[in-house]
Amino acid sequence: MRYSDGSQFGEGPLFLKGHGTENDFVILPDPDGELKLTDSRVQALCDRRRGLGADGVLRVVRAAALEDAPDSVPGDVWFMDYRNADGSVAEMCGNGVRVFANYLVHAGLAEPGEIQVGTRAGVRPVVTRADGRVTVDMGPAALFGRSRTAVGKENFPGVAVDLGNPHLACVTEADLDGLDLSSQPPFDPQVFPNGVNIEFVQRTGPGRVRMRVYERGVGETRSCGTGTVAATVAALDADGATTGHRIVDVPGGTVEVEVTEQTSTLTGPAVLVAAGRLDALWWELA
């Protein structure tokens, strides 16, 4: 199909679609950082009616090609330039890192096994596995205080957790299915000046929890990788512990989290769904 000016439909940027426990992403390969990834383009890509639909965008770029890559990330490392659905930049995304690493292997940009992935929260070691699961070293989970939120008339106390991005994880016995997360739950801007991901966590059995999450810049999502680590930290804290292992059930599936004194790890699936090219005119006008 050609337009009247002779241009061909589908001559725009290459894209892929993937998800980790149904937290879904548009992947944009851009090794040299040539794409102009504006807020409006991210919003259009992530819109489930006028775009491809996703919770966020993962741009695949060399760290050296990004002006705002942290100094701690070597220039030759593949960098996950992550954007929330509203176009805002996020420091880290645990599900996104797994999908990102899976893409690197399938594209021949990295060998299976251990991969170093650059993020705005620093370099994250990732291990891809033959069964399709991916393990991410999420770095230390820092509990930096306590705060609260509310849904409807019910208040939820929680712990503030830093995983490179901010979280408020609330352990509760409330019915998670009954929570209305269609809008942003309130939070204390003095504790979370840059916004916050909010998790509601229910202990369902020995070593197992269930979670729903409202992600800043996105809304409620089917899963949040860093959120599952924050949920584990909160569950451990509620049990009087600081280290341990939890299986975390989210609406999109199940992951495993291990919290140690030195770091935390997240293990879960990473799926690539489709690949294609965006239409050049659509991209130009987005």
Short mmCIF file of C-alpha atoms in Angstrom, two decimals:
data_model
loop_
_atom_site.label_atom_id
_atom_site.label_comp_id
_atom_site.label_asym_id
_atom_site.label_seq_id
_atom_site.Cartn_x
_atom_site.Cartn_y
_atom_site.Cartn_z
CA MET A 1 0.00 0.00 0.00
CA ARG A 2 1.32 3.41 -0.99
CA TYR A 3 0.22 6.94 -0.18
CA SER A 4 -0.34 9.55 -2.88
CA ASP A 5 3.13 10.99 -2.26
CA GLY A 6 4.67 7.62 -3.11
CA SER A 7 5.60 6.65 0.44
CA GLN A 8 4.98 3.10 1.55
CA PHE A 9 2.76 2.17 4.48
CA GLY A 10 4.88 0.63 7.24
CA GLU A 11 8.08 2.55 6.54
CA GLY A 12 8.24 3.91 10.08
CA PRO A 13 10.22 2.67 13.08
CA LEU A 14 10.52 -1.02 13.93
CA PHE A 15 8.54 -2.13 16.98
CA LEU A 16 7.92 -5.25 19.02
CA LYS A 17 5.24 -6.02 21.59
CA GLY A 18 5.93 -8.01 24.74
CA HIS A 19 4.81 -8.54 28.30
CA GLY A 20 5.90 -9.82 31.69
CA THR A 21 2.96 -11.27 33.67
CA GLU A 22 0.71 -9.18 31.37
CA ASN A 23 2.46 -5.90 32.21
CA ASP A 24 2.85 -5.02 28.53
CA PHE A 25 5.31 -2.90 26.59
CA VAL A 26 6.08 -1.54 23.15
CA ILE A 27 9.76 -2.18 22.38
CA LEU A 28 11.52 0.32 20.08
CA PRO A 29 14.97 -0.77 18.84
CA ASP A 30 17.01 2.43 18.49
CA PRO A 31 20.71 1.59 19.01
CA ASP A 32 22.05 5.04 18.13
CA GLY A 33 19.32 7.08 19.81
CA GLU A 34 17.95 8.51 16.57
CA LEU A 35 14.24 8.33 17.38
CA LYS A 36 12.60 11.47 18.72
CA LEU A 37 10.59 9.86 21.49
CA THR A 38 8.27 12.66 22.60
CA ASP A 39 5.67 12.42 25.35
CA SER A 40 2.89 12.59 22.77
CA ARG A 41 4.35 9.71 20.77
CA VAL A 42 4.67 7.56 23.88
CA GLN A 43 1.09 8.39 24.82
CA ALA A 44 -0.12 7.51 21.31
CA LEU A 45 1.82 4.23 21.21
CA CYS A 46 0.45 3.16 24.59
CA ASP A 47 -3.15 4.15 23.87
CA ARG A 48 -5.19 0.98 23.40
CA ARG A 49 -7.49 2.56 20.82
CA ARG A 50 -5.37 4.94 18.74
CA GLY A 51 -2.05 3.11 19.10
CA LEU A 52 -0.61 -0.33 19.83
CA GLY A 53 -1.61 -0.33 23.48
CA ALA A 54 0.81 -0.83 26.37
CA ASP A 55 1.65 0.10 29.95
CA GLY A 56 4.94 1.61 28.80
CA VAL A 57 7.63 1.91 26.14
CA LEU A 58 11.07 0.26 26.23
CA ARG A 59 13.57 1.96 23.94
CA VAL A 60 16.59 -0.23 23.21
CA VAL A 61 19.58 2.10 22.96
CA ARG A 62 23.28 2.15 23.76
CA ALA A 63 23.94 4.11 26.95
CA ALA A 64 26.46 6.30 25.12
CA ALA A 65 23.68 7.59 22.86
CA LEU A 66 21.62 8.95 25.77
CA GLU A 67 22.43 12.32 27.32
CA ASP A 68 20.74 11.44 30.62
CA ALA A 69 22.19 7.96 31.15
CA PRO A 70 23.72 7.70 34.65
CA ASP A 71 27.50 7.97 34.85
CA SER A 72 27.51 4.54 36.54
CA VAL A 73 26.32 2.88 33.32
CA PRO A 74 29.14 2.16 30.80
CA GLY A 75 28.54 3.59 27.34
CA ASP A 76 28.61 0.25 25.53
CA VAL A 77 25.87 -1.29 27.71
CA TRP A 78 22.39 -1.76 26.28
CA PHE A 79 20.17 0.75 28.07
CA MET A 80 16.46 0.37 28.83
CA ASP A 81 15.09 3.85 28.20
CA TYR A 82 11.75 3.28 29.94
CA ARG A 83 8.75 5.57 29.59
CA ASN A 84 5.42 5.29 31.41
CA ALA A 85 2.23 5.37 29.36
CA ASP A 86 1.82 9.10 30.02
CA GLY A 87 5.29 9.80 28.57
CA SER A 88 7.03 10.35 31.89
CA VAL A 89 10.45 8.81 32.44
CA ALA A 90 10.79 6.06 35.06
CA GLU A 91 13.95 4.93 36.81
CA MET A 92 13.29 1.20 36.77
CA CYS A 93 10.78 -1.45 35.71
CA GLY A 94 11.25 -5.05 36.85
CA ASN A 95 8.87 -6.60 34.31
CA GLY A 96 10.27 -4.36 31.59
CA VAL A 97 13.86 -5.43 32.28
CA ARG A 98 12.88 -9.09 31.80
CA VAL A 99 11.18 -8.36 28.48
CA PHE A 100 14.09 -6.12 27.44
CA ALA A 101 16.63 -8.89 28.13
CA ASN A 102 14.51 -11.43 26.27
CA TYR A 103 14.50 -9.12 23.25
CA LEU A 104 18.30 -8.68 23.37
CA VAL A 105 18.77 -12.46 23.20
CA HIS A 106 16.21 -13.03 20.44
CA ALA A 107 17.65 -10.16 18.39
CA GLY A 108 21.17 -11.56 18.70
CA LEU A 109 22.36 -8.52 20.65
CA ALA A 110 23.28 -10.61 23.69
CA GLU A 111 24.08 -14.23 24.44
CA PRO A 112 21.67 -16.28 26.58
CA GLY A 113 22.58 -16.33 30.25
CA GLU A 114 23.83 -13.34 32.22
CA ILE A 115 23.32 -9.90 30.67
CA GLN A 116 24.11 -6.43 32.00
CA VAL A 117 21.21 -4.03 31.37
CA GLY A 118 21.52 -0.29 31.94
CA THR A 119 18.68 1.58 33.64
CA ARG A 120 18.28 4.97 35.27
CA ALA A 121 18.61 3.13 38.57
CA GLY A 122 22.00 1.77 37.48
CA VAL A 123 23.19 -1.45 35.85
CA ARG A 124 20.99 -4.46 36.55
CA PRO A 125 22.41 -8.00 36.12
CA VAL A 126 19.85 -10.22 34.38
CA VAL A 127 19.87 -14.00 33.73
CA THR A 128 17.76 -15.45 30.91
CA ARG A 129 16.70 -19.07 31.33
CA ALA A 130 15.85 -21.87 28.89
CA ASP A 131 12.31 -22.19 30.32
CA GLY A 132 11.50 -18.60 29.30
CA ARG A 133 11.81 -17.15 32.77
CA VAL A 134 14.20 -14.33 33.54
CA THR A 135 15.85 -13.43 36.85
CA VAL A 136 16.72 -9.80 37.58
CA ASP A 137 19.00 -8.54 40.32
CA MET A 138 16.83 -5.64 41.45
CA GLY A 139 19.41 -4.18 43.82
CA PRO A 140 18.86 -3.51 47.52
CA ALA A 141 15.33 -2.71 48.61
CA ALA A 142 15.57 0.27 50.96
CA LEU A 143 12.73 0.79 53.43
CA PHE A 144 12.81 4.53 54.08
CA GLY A 145 9.76 5.23 56.19
CA ARG A 146 6.05 4.72 56.67
CA SER A 147 3.09 6.47 55.15
CA ARG A 148 -0.51 5.80 54.20
CA THR A 149 -3.06 6.02 51.45
CA ALA A 150 -6.83 5.57 51.13
CA VAL A 151 -9.33 3.94 48.82
CA GLY A 152 -12.85 5.14 49.30
CA LYS A 153 -13.41 5.55 53.03
CA GLU A 154 -10.77 3.01 54.05
CA ASN A 155 -7.26 4.02 55.11
CA PHE A 156 -4.24 1.84 54.38
CA PRO A 157 -0.96 2.24 56.30
CA GLY A 158 2.12 1.04 54.47
CA VAL A 159 5.89 1.08 54.19
CA ALA A 160 7.85 3.34 51.84
CA VAL A 161 10.29 1.31 49.74
CA ASP A 162 12.97 2.55 47.35
CA LEU A 163 13.84 0.20 44.48
CA GLY A 164 15.31 2.87 42.27
CA ASN A 165 11.72 4.06 42.00
CA PRO A 166 9.39 4.84 44.92
CA HIS A 167 6.73 2.52 46.37
CA LEU A 168 4.13 2.55 49.11
CA ALA A 169 3.30 -1.08 49.92
CA CYS A 170 0.30 -1.68 52.18
CA VAL A 171 -0.32 -5.08 53.77
CA THR A 172 -4.02 -5.47 54.42
CA GLU A 173 -6.74 -7.99 55.18
CA ALA A 174 -9.22 -6.03 53.08
CA ASP A 175 -10.86 -7.65 50.06
CA LEU A 176 -8.48 -6.73 47.22
CA ASP A 177 -11.12 -7.42 44.58
CA GLY A 178 -13.36 -4.78 46.15
CA LEU A 179 -10.82 -1.94 45.87
CA ASP A 180 -11.65 0.73 43.30
CA LEU A 181 -8.31 1.57 41.69
CA SER A 182 -9.76 3.44 38.73
CA SER A 183 -8.17 6.66 39.97
CA GLN A 184 -4.95 7.66 41.73
CA PRO A 185 -5.04 6.84 45.46
CA PRO A 186 -3.81 9.80 47.54
CA PHE A 187 -0.27 9.95 48.88
CA ASP A 188 1.90 12.29 50.94
CA PRO A 189 3.95 14.47 48.53
CA GLN A 190 6.44 15.24 51.29
CA VAL A 191 7.33 11.55 51.45
CA PHE A 192 6.95 10.95 47.70
CA PRO A 193 7.76 14.24 45.90
CA ASN A 194 8.04 12.50 42.51
CA GLY A 195 4.90 10.40 42.85
CA VAL A 196 4.70 6.77 43.92
CA ASN A 197 3.61 3.29 42.90
CA ILE A 198 1.08 1.99 45.42
CA GLU A 199 0.69 -1.71 46.22
CA PHE A 200 -2.07 -3.41 48.17
CA VAL A 201 -0.81 -6.71 49.57
CA GLN A 202 -2.67 -9.65 51.07
CA ARG A 203 -0.98 -12.62 52.73
CA THR A 204 -2.63 -15.76 51.29
CA GLY A 205 -0.55 -18.54 52.81
CA PRO A 206 2.92 -19.48 54.06
CA GLY A 207 5.43 -17.73 51.83
CA ARG A 208 2.78 -16.41 49.44
CA VAL A 209 1.07 -13.04 48.89
CA ARG A 210 -1.36 -11.49 46.46
CA MET A 211 -0.99 -7.95 45.10
CA ARG A 212 -2.82 -5.25 43.18
CA VAL A 213 -0.96 -2.11 42.13
CA TYR A 214 -1.59 1.43 40.93
CA GLU A 215 1.45 2.62 38.97
CA ARG A 216 2.32 6.30 38.75
CA GLY A 217 1.93 7.60 35.22
CA VAL A 218 -0.06 4.55 34.13
CA GLY A 219 -2.92 3.52 36.42
CA GLU A 220 -3.73 0.03 37.63
CA THR A 221 -1.66 -2.56 35.79
CA ARG A 222 -1.79 -6.35 35.63
CA SER A 223 1.62 -6.51 37.29
CA CYS A 224 4.54 -4.36 38.44
CA GLY A 225 7.97 -5.96 38.85
CA THR A 226 9.44 -3.50 41.32
CA GLY A 227 6.04 -3.50 43.02
CA THR A 228 6.23 -7.25 43.70
CA VAL A 229 9.58 -6.69 45.43
CA ALA A 230 8.08 -3.84 47.48
CA ALA A 231 5.14 -6.10 48.33
CA THR A 232 7.56 -8.78 49.53
CA VAL A 233 9.46 -6.26 51.66
CA ALA A 234 6.15 -5.13 53.21
CA ALA A 235 5.02 -8.71 53.87
CA LEU A 236 8.35 -9.57 55.47
CA ASP A 237 8.18 -6.39 57.58
CA ALA A 238 4.67 -7.33 58.74
CA ASP A 239 6.06 -10.71 59.82
CA GLY A 240 8.93 -9.06 61.71
CA ALA A 241 11.56 -10.08 59.14
CA THR A 242 13.89 -8.21 56.79
CA THR A 243 14.94 -11.05 54.48
CA GLY A 244 13.14 -13.96 52.87
CA HIS A 245 11.36 -15.42 49.85
CA ARG A 246 7.81 -14.89 48.65
CA ILE A 247 5.72 -16.10 45.74
CA VAL A 248 3.69 -13.13 44.55
CA ASP A 249 0.41 -13.56 42.67
CA VAL A 250 -0.67 -10.61 40.52
CA PRO A 251 -3.63 -10.35 38.15
CA GLY A 252 -1.32 -11.19 35.24
CA GLY A 253 0.41 -14.23 36.71
CA THR A 254 2.98 -15.26 39.31
CA VAL A 255 6.56 -14.25 40.11
CA GLU A 256 9.11 -15.15 42.77
CA VAL A 257 10.98 -12.62 44.90
CA GLU A 258 13.98 -13.14 47.15
CA VAL A 259 15.13 -10.39 49.52
CA THR A 260 18.58 -10.74 51.10
CA GLU A 261 20.68 -8.40 53.20
CA GLN A 262 22.64 -7.34 50.12
CA THR A 263 20.08 -7.25 47.30
CA SER A 264 16.76 -8.53 45.94
CA THR A 265 15.93 -10.71 42.94
CA LEU A 266 12.82 -11.08 40.82
CA THR A 267 12.12 -14.16 38.69
CA GLY A 268 9.25 -14.43 36.24
CA PRO A 269 8.24 -14.95 32.62
CA ALA A 270 9.04 -12.65 29.70
CA VAL A 271 7.11 -13.00 26.43
CA LEU A 272 7.58 -11.47 22.99
CA VAL A 273 4.25 -11.34 21.15
CA ALA A 274 4.69 -9.61 17.80
CA ALA A 275 6.93 -7.44 15.64
CA GLY A 276 6.31 -5.00 12.79
CA ARG A 277 6.80 -1.47 11.57
CA LEU A 278 4.90 1.64 12.52
CA ASP A 279 3.44 3.67 9.71
CA ALA A 280 5.73 6.62 8.95
CA LEU A 281 2.84 9.10 8.62
CA TRP A 282 1.28 7.90 11.88
CA TRP A 283 4.65 8.33 13.63
CA GLU A 284 5.14 11.81 12.18
CA LEU A 285 1.72 12.98 13.32
CA ALA A 286 1.72 11.24 16.73
#
